[in-house]
CSV table of C-alpha atoms in Angstrom, one decimal:
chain,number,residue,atom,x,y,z
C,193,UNK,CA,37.7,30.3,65.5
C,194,UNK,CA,39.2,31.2,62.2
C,195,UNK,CA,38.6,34.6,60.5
C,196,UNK,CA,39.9,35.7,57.2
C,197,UNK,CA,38.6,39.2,55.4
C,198,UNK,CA,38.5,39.0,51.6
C,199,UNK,CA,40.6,41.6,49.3
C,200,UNK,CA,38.5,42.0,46.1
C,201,UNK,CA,40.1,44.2,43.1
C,202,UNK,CA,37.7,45.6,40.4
C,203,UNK,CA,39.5,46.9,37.8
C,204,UNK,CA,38.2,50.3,35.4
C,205,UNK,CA,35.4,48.6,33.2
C,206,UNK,CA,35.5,45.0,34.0
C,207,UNK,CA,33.1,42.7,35.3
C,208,UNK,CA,33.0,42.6,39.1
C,209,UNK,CA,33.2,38.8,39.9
C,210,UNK,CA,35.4,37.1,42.1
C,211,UNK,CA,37.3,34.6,41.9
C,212,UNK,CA,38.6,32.5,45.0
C,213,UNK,CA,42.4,30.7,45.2
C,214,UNK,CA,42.2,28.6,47.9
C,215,UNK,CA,44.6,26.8,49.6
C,216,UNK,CA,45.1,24.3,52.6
C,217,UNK,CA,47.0,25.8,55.2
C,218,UNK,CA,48.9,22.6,56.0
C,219,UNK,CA,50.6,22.8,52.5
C,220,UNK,CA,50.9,26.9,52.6
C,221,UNK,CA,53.3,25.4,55.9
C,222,UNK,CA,54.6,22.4,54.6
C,223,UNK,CA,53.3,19.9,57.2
C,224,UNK,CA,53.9,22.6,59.9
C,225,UNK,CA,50.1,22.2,61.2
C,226,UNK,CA,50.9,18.3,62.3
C,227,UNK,CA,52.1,19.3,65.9
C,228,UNK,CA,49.8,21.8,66.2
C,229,UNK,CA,46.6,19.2,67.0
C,230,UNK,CA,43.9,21.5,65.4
C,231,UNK,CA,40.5,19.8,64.9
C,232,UNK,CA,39.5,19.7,61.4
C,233,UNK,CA,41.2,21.9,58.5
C,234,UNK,CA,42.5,25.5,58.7
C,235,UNK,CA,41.7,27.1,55.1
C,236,UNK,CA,43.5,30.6,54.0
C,237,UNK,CA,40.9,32.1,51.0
C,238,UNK,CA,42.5,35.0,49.1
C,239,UNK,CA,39.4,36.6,46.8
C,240,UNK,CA,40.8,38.6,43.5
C,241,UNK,CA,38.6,40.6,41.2
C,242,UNK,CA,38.1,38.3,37.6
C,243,UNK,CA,37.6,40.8,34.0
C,244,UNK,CA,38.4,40.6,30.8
C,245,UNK,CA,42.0,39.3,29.7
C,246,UNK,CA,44.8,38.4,32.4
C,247,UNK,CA,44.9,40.7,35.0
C,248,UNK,CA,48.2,41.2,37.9
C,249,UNK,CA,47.2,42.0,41.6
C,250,UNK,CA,50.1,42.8,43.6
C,251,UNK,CA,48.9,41.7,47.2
C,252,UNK,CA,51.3,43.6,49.8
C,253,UNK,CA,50.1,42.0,52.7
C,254,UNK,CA,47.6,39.1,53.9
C,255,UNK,CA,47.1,37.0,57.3
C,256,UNK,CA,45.4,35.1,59.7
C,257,UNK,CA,43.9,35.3,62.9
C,258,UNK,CA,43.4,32.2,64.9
C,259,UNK,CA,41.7,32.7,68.3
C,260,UNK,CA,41.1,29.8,71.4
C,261,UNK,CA,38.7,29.7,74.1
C,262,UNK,CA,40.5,28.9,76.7
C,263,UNK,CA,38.8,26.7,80.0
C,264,UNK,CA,39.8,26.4,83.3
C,265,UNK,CA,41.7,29.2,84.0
C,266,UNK,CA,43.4,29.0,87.5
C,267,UNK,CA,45.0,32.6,88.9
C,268,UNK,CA,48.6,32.1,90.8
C,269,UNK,CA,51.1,34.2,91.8
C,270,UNK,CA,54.6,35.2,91.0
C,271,UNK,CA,57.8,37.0,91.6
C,272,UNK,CA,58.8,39.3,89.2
C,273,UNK,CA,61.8,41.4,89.7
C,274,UNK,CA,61.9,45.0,88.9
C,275,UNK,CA,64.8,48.0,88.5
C,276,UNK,CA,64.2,51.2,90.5
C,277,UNK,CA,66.5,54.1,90.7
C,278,UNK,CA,67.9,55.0,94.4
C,279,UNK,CA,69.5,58.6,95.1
C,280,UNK,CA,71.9,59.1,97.6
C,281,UNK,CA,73.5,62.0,99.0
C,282,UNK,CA,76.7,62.7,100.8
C,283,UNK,CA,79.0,65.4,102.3
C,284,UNK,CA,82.1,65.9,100.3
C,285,UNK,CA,85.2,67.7,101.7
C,286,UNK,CA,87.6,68.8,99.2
C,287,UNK,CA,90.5,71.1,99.7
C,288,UNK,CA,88.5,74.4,100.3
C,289,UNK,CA,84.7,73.4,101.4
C,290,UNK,CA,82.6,70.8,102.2
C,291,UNK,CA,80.1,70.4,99.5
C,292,UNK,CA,77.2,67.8,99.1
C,293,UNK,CA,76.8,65.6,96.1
C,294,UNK,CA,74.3,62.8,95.3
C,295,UNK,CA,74.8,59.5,93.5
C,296,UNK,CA,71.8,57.8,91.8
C,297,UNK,CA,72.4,53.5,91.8
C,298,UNK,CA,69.9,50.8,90.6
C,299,UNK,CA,69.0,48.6,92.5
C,300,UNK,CA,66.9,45.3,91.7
C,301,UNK,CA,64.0,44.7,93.8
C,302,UNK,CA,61.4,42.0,93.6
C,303,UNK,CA,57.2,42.0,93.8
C,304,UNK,CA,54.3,39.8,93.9
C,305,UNK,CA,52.2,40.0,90.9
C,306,UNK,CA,49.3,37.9,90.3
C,307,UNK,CA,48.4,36.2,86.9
C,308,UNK,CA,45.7,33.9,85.4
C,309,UNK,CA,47.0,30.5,83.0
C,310,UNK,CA,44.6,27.8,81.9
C,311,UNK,CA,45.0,24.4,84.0
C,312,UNK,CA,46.1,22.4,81.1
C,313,UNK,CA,48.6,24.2,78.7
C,314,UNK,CA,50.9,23.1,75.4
C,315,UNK,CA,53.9,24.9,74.9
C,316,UNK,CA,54.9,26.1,71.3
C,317,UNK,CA,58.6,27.0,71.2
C,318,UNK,CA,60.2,29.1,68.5
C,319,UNK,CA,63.9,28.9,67.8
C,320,UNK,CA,65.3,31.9,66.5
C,321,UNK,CA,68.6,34.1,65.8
C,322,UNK,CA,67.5,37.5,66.0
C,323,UNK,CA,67.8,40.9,64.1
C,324,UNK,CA,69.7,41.4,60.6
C,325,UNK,CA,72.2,44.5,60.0
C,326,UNK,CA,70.0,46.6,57.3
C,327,UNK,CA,71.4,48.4,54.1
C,328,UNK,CA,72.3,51.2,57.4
C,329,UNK,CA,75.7,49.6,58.2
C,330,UNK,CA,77.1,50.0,54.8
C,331,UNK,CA,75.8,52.9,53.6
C,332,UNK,CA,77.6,56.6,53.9
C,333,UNK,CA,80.8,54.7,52.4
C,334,UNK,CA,81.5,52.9,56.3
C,335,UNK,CA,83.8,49.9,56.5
C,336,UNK,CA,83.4,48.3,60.1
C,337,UNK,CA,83.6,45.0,59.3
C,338,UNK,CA,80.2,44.3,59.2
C,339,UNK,CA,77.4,44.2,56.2
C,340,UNK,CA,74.1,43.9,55.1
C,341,UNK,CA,72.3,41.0,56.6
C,342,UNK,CA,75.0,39.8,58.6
C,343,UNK,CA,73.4,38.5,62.2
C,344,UNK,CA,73.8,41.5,65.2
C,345,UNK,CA,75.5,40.4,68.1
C,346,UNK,CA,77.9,43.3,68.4
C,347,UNK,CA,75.8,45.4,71.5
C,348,UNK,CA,77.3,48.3,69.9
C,349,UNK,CA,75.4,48.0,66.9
C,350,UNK,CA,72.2,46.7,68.8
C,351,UNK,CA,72.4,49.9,70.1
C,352,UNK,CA,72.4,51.5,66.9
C,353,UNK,CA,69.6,49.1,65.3
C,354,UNK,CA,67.3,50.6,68.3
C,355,UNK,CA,68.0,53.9,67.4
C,356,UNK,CA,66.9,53.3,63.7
C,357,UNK,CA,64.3,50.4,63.8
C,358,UNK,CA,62.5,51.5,66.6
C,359,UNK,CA,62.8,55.4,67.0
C,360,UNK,CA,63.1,55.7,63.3
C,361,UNK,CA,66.4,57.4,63.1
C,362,UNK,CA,68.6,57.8,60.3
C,363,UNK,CA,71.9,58.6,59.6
C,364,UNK,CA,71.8,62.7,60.0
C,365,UNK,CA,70.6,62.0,63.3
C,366,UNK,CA,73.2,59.6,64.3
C,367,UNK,CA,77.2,59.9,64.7
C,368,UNK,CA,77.9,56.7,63.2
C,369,UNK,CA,81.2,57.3,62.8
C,370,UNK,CA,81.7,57.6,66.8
C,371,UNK,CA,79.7,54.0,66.7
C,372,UNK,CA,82.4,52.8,63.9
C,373,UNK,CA,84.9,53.9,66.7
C,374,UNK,CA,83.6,51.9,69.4
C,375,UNK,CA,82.0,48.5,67.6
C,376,UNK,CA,84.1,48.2,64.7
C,377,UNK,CA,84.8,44.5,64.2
C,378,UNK,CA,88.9,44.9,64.7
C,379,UNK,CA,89.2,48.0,66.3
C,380,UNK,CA,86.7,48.8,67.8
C,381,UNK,CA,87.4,50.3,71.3
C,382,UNK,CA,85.0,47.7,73.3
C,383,UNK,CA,87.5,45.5,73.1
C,384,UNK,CA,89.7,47.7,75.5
C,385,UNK,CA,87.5,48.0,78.2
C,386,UNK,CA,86.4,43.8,77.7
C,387,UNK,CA,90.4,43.2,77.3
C,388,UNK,CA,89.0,41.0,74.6
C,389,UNK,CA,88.9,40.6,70.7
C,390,UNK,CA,85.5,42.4,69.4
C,391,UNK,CA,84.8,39.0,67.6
C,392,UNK,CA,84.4,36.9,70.9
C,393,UNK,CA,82.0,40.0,72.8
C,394,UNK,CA,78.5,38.5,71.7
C,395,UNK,CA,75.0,39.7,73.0
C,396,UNK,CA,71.9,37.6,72.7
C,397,UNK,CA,68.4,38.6,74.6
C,398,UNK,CA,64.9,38.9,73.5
C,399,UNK,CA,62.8,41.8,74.8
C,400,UNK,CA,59.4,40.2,74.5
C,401,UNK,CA,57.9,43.2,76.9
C,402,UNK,CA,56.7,46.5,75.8
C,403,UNK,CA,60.1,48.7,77.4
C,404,UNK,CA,61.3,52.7,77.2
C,405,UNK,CA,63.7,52.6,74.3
C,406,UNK,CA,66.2,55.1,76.6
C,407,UNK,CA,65.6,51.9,79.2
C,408,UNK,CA,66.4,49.3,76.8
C,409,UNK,CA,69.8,51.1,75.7
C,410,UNK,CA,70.6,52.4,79.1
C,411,UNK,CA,70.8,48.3,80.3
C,412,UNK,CA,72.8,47.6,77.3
C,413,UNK,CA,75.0,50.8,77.8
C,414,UNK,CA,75.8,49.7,81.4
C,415,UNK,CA,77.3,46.0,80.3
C,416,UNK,CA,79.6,47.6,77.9
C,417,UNK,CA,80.4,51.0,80.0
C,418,UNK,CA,79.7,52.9,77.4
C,419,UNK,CA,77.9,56.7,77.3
C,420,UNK,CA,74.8,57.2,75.0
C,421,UNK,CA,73.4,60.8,74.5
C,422,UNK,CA,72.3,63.4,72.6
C,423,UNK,CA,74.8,66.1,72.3
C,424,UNK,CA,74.5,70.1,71.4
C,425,UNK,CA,74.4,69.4,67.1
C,426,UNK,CA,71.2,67.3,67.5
C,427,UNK,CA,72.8,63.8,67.2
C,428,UNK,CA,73.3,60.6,69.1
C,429,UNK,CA,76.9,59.7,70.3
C,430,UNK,CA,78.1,57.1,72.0
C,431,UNK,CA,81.9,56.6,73.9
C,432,UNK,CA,82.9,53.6,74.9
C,433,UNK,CA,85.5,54.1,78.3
C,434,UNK,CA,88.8,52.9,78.1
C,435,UNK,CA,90.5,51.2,81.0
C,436,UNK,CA,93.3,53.6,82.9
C,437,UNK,CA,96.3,51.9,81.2
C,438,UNK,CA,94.7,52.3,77.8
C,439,UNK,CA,96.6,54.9,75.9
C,440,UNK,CA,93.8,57.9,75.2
C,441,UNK,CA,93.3,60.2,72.3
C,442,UNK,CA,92.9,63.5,73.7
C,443,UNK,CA,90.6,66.0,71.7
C,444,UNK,CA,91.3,69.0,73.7
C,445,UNK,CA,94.2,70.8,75.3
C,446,UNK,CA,93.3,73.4,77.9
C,447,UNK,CA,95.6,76.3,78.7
C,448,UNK,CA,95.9,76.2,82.4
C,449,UNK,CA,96.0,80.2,82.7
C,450,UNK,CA,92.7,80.5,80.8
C,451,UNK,CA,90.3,78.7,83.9
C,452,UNK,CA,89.5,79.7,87.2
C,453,UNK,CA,89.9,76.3,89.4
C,454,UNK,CA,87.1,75.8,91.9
C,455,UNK,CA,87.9,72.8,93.5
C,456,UNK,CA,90.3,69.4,93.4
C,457,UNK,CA,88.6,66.6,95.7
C,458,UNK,CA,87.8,62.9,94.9
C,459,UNK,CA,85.1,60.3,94.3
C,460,UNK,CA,83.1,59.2,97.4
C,461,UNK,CA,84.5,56.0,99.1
C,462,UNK,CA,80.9,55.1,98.3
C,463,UNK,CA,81.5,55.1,94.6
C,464,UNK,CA,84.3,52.7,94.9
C,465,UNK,CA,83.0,48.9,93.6
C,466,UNK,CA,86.3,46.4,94.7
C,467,UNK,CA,83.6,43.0,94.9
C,468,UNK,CA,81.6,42.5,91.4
C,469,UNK,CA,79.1,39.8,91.0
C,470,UNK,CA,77.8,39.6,87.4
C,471,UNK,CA,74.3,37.8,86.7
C,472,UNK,CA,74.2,36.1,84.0
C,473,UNK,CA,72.9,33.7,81.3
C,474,UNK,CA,69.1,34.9,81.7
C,475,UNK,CA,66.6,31.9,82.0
C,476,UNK,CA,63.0,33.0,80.4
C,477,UNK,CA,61.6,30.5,81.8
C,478,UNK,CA,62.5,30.8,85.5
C,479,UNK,CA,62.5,34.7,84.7
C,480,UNK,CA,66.3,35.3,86.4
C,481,UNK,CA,69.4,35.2,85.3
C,482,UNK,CA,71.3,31.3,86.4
C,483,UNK,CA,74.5,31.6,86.2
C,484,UNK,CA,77.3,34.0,88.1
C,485,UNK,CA,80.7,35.4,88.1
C,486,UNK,CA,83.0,37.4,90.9
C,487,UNK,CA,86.0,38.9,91.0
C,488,UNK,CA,87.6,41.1,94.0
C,489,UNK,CA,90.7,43.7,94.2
C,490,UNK,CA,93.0,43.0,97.3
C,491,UNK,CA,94.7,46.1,96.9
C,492,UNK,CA,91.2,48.3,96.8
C,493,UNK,CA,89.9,46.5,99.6
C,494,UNK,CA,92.7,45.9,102.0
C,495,UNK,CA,95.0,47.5,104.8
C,496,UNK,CA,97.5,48.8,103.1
C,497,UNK,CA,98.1,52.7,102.6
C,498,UNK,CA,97.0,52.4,99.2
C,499,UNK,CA,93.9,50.3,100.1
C,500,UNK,CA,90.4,51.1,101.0
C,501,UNK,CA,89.9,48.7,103.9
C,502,UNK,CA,86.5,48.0,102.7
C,503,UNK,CA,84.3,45.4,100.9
C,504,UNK,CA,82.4,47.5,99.0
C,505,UNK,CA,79.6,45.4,96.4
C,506,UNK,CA,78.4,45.4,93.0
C,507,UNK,CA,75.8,43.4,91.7
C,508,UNK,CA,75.2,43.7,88.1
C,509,UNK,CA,72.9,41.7,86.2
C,510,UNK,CA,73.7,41.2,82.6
C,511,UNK,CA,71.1,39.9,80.6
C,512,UNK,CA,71.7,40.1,77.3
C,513,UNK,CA,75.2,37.6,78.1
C,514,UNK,CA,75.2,34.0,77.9
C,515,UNK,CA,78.8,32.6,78.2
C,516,UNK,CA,81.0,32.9,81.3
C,517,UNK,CA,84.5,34.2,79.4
C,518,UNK,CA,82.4,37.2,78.5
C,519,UNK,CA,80.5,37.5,81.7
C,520,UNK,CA,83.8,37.0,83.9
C,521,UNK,CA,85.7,39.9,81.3
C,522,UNK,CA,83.2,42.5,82.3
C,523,UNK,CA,83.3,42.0,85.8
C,524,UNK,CA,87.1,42.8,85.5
C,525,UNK,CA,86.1,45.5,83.4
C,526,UNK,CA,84.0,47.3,86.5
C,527,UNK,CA,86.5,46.2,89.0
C,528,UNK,CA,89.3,47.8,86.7
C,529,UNK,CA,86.9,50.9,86.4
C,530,UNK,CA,85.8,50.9,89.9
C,531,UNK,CA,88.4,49.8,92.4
C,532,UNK,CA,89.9,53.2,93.0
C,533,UNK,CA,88.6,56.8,93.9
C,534,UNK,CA,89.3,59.2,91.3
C,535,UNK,CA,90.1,62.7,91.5
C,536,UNK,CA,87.6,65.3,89.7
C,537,UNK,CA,88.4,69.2,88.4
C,538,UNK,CA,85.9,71.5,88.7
C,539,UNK,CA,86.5,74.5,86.7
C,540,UNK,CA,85.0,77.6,84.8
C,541,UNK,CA,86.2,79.2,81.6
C,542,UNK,CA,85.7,82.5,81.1
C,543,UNK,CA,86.0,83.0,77.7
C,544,UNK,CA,84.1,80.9,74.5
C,545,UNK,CA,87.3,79.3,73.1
C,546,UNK,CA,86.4,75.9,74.7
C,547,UNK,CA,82.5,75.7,73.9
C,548,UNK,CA,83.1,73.1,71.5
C,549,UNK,CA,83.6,70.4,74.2
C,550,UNK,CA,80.9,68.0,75.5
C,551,UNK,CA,80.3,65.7,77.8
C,552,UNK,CA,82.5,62.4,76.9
C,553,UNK,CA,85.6,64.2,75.7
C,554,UNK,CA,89.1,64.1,76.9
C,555,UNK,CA,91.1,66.8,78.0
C,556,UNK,CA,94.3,67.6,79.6
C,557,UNK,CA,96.0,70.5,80.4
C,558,UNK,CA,99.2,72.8,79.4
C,559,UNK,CA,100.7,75.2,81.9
C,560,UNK,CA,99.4,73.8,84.8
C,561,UNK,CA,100.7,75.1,87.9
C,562,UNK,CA,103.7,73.0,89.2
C,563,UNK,CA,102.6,74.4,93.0
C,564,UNK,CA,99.6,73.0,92.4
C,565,UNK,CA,99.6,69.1,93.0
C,566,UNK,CA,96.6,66.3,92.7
C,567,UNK,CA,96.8,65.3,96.7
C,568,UNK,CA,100.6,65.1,96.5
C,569,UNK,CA,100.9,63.8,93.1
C,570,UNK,CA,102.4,66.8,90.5
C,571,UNK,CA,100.5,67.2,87.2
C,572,UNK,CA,102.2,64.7,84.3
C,573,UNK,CA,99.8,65.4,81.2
C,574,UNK,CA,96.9,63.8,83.0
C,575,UNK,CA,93.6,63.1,81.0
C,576,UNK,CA,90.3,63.4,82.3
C,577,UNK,CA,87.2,62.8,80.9
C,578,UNK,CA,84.5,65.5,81.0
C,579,UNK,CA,81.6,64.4,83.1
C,580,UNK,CA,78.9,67.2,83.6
C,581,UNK,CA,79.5,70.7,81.0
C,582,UNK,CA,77.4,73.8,81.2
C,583,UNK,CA,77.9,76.6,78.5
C,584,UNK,CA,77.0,80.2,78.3
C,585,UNK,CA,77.6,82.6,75.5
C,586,UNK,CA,80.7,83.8,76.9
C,587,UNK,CA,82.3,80.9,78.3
C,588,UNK,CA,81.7,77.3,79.9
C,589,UNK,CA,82.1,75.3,83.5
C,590,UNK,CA,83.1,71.6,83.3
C,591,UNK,CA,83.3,68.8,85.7
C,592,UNK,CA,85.8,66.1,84.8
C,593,UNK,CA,87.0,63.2,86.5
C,594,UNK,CA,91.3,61.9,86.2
C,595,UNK,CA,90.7,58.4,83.9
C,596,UNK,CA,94.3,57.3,83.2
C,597,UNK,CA,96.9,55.5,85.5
């Protein structure tokens, strides 16, 4: 069935009859219809008002609808495989109390669903690139490397095309300067935590299912380790992590003598990843990703003093990546992340002066008390990145977590 609605214009004063262009569909796709095997011939009718003199239409938009009737339709069933978030909780000692804290991990689980396909099918398969920068990535005077129709495979600016195509945001709601910092095509800090040139990290997916946009950038967040949020002046940030050799840009500097200290302890054991498996290069057709990579950490998981003595796993799957170099670079990424517990600050500050921080940032600390030591270790201008920040009028607490060597 073929339906086409007709778009008359009638201009002030002029006689109301139409006039048809008509044209054969084959030639409107230049042969195009050939594999297509439709009986008989598909005709596209576009009706314009006719007047006195010459007249200009300017036709914004026009299309067709073609519809089958589709026989012998046989119901089977298939497994589809799902993300669901899992909370955990566990009791903490650190050096005063014993405190409980919960972890929240996704997990990949699988169902039966049940779907209907007619007994004799042809496949039409499209071949495509993807999604253009727009006019966005050089606007507001940027220089990342990047321009205007150029093809997006940088996930940092994926990210960014979300936030504008599909949540309409523009530039005052978005720090695009902190997404310059992280995806710029030289310097961008991705390449720290991939150990890898920005030009050789590449993603390539289709989302062909209706998805939460938070979701969507949440999956692409977690194969670059990289933070998206909100923050306090209204606008979307992002912050890529740096691995703990990296060399940090600190934004604030905390007198020691101006917080009250509440507690020094460390990550859960649970936390710890030392065995990383990354899915990848995602078949649509078998609906799962085909391909794998692994890496391990002797020194995380073994006997020694400084080890763990545990195996403790990580599957990720990763999508939106289709070659092994990149696949294989992120798996060293979370191991390098992941192998070790890390010591966390928790602290209140009585007084405004550091309201300006949020979540993200990187401190460190002058005057700190040399009695004071991180479980035998003295302070040496350690950075920690601020995980969890809760602000009052007259002053702030902060949870932050030790990210260099």
């Amino acid at each position: 069935m073929f339906k086409v609605g007709d778009i008359a214009y009638t201009p002030s004063g002029a006689v109301t009859t139409n006039a048809e262009l008509t044209n054969n569909i084959a030639s409107i796709f230049s042969g195009g219809t050939d594999a297509w095997n439709f009986e008989g011939t598909l005709d596209y009718t576009l009706s314009a008002g006719a007047g006195t003199g010459d007249l200009e239409v300017e036709v914004l938009e026009s299309g067709i609808v073609v519809e089958f009737d589709l026989d012998d339709i046989e119901t089977h069933t298939f497994e589809e495989l799902y993300e669901e978030n899992v909370t955990y909780s566990y009791s903490v000692e650190n050096q005063w109390d014993r405190e409980v804290e919960y972890i929240t991990e996704t997990v990949t689980k699988a169902r039966t669903k049940t779907a209907n396909t007619p007994a004799e099918v042809e496949h039409v398969y499209v071949s495509g690139k993807g999604r253009k920068y727009g006019s966005w990535i050089d606007a507001d005077s940027r220089n990342n490397g990047y321009n205007q129709n150029d093809l997006i495979e940088n996930p940092v600016y994926i990210i960014e095309d979300i936030l504008r195509t599909e949540l309409s945001l523009t530039s005052s709601d978005i720090d695009y300067s902190l997404f310059d910092i992280s995806g710029d095509s030289s310097s961008g800090t991705i390449k720290e935590i991939y150990n890898d040139s920005v030009s050789d990290i590449k993603f390539a997916f289709s989302q062909y299912k209706f998805i939460n946009s938070r979701d969507l950038i949440n999956r692409i967040s977690k194969q670059i380790l990289s933070w998206v949020w909100f923050s306090g002046d209204g606008k979307v940030k992002i912050k890529t992590l740096l691995r703990p050799s990296d060399t940090f840009t600190v934004q604030k500097t905390i007198d020691f003598n101006n917080i009250n200290l509440k507690s020094i302890s460390k990550t859960k054991l649970n936390t710890v990843r030392n065995d990383i498996t990354v899915n990848y290069n995602y078949d649509y057709a078998q609906n799962q990703n085909i391909s794998e990579v692994n890496t391990t950490d002797s020194t995380s998981a073994g006997t020694t003093v400084d080890g763990n003595n545990k195996t403790l796993k990580l599957n990720l799957d990763a999508e939106s990546i289709i070659d092994e170099t990149t696949a294989t670079q992120l798996a060293n990424a979370y191991k390098t992340i992941f192998k070790d517990r890390k010591i966390i600050l928790k602290f209140d500050i009585p007084t405004p002066q550091y309201n300006d921080l949020e979540i993200a940032d990187y401190i460190t600390f002058s005057n700190w008390d040399d009695n004071l030591k991180l479980y035998g270790t003295a302070f040496n201008s350690d950075v920690f990145l601020i995980t969890k920040i809760s602000k009052k009028v007259n002053g702030c607490s902060i949870e932050a977590i030790k990210v260099d060597a």
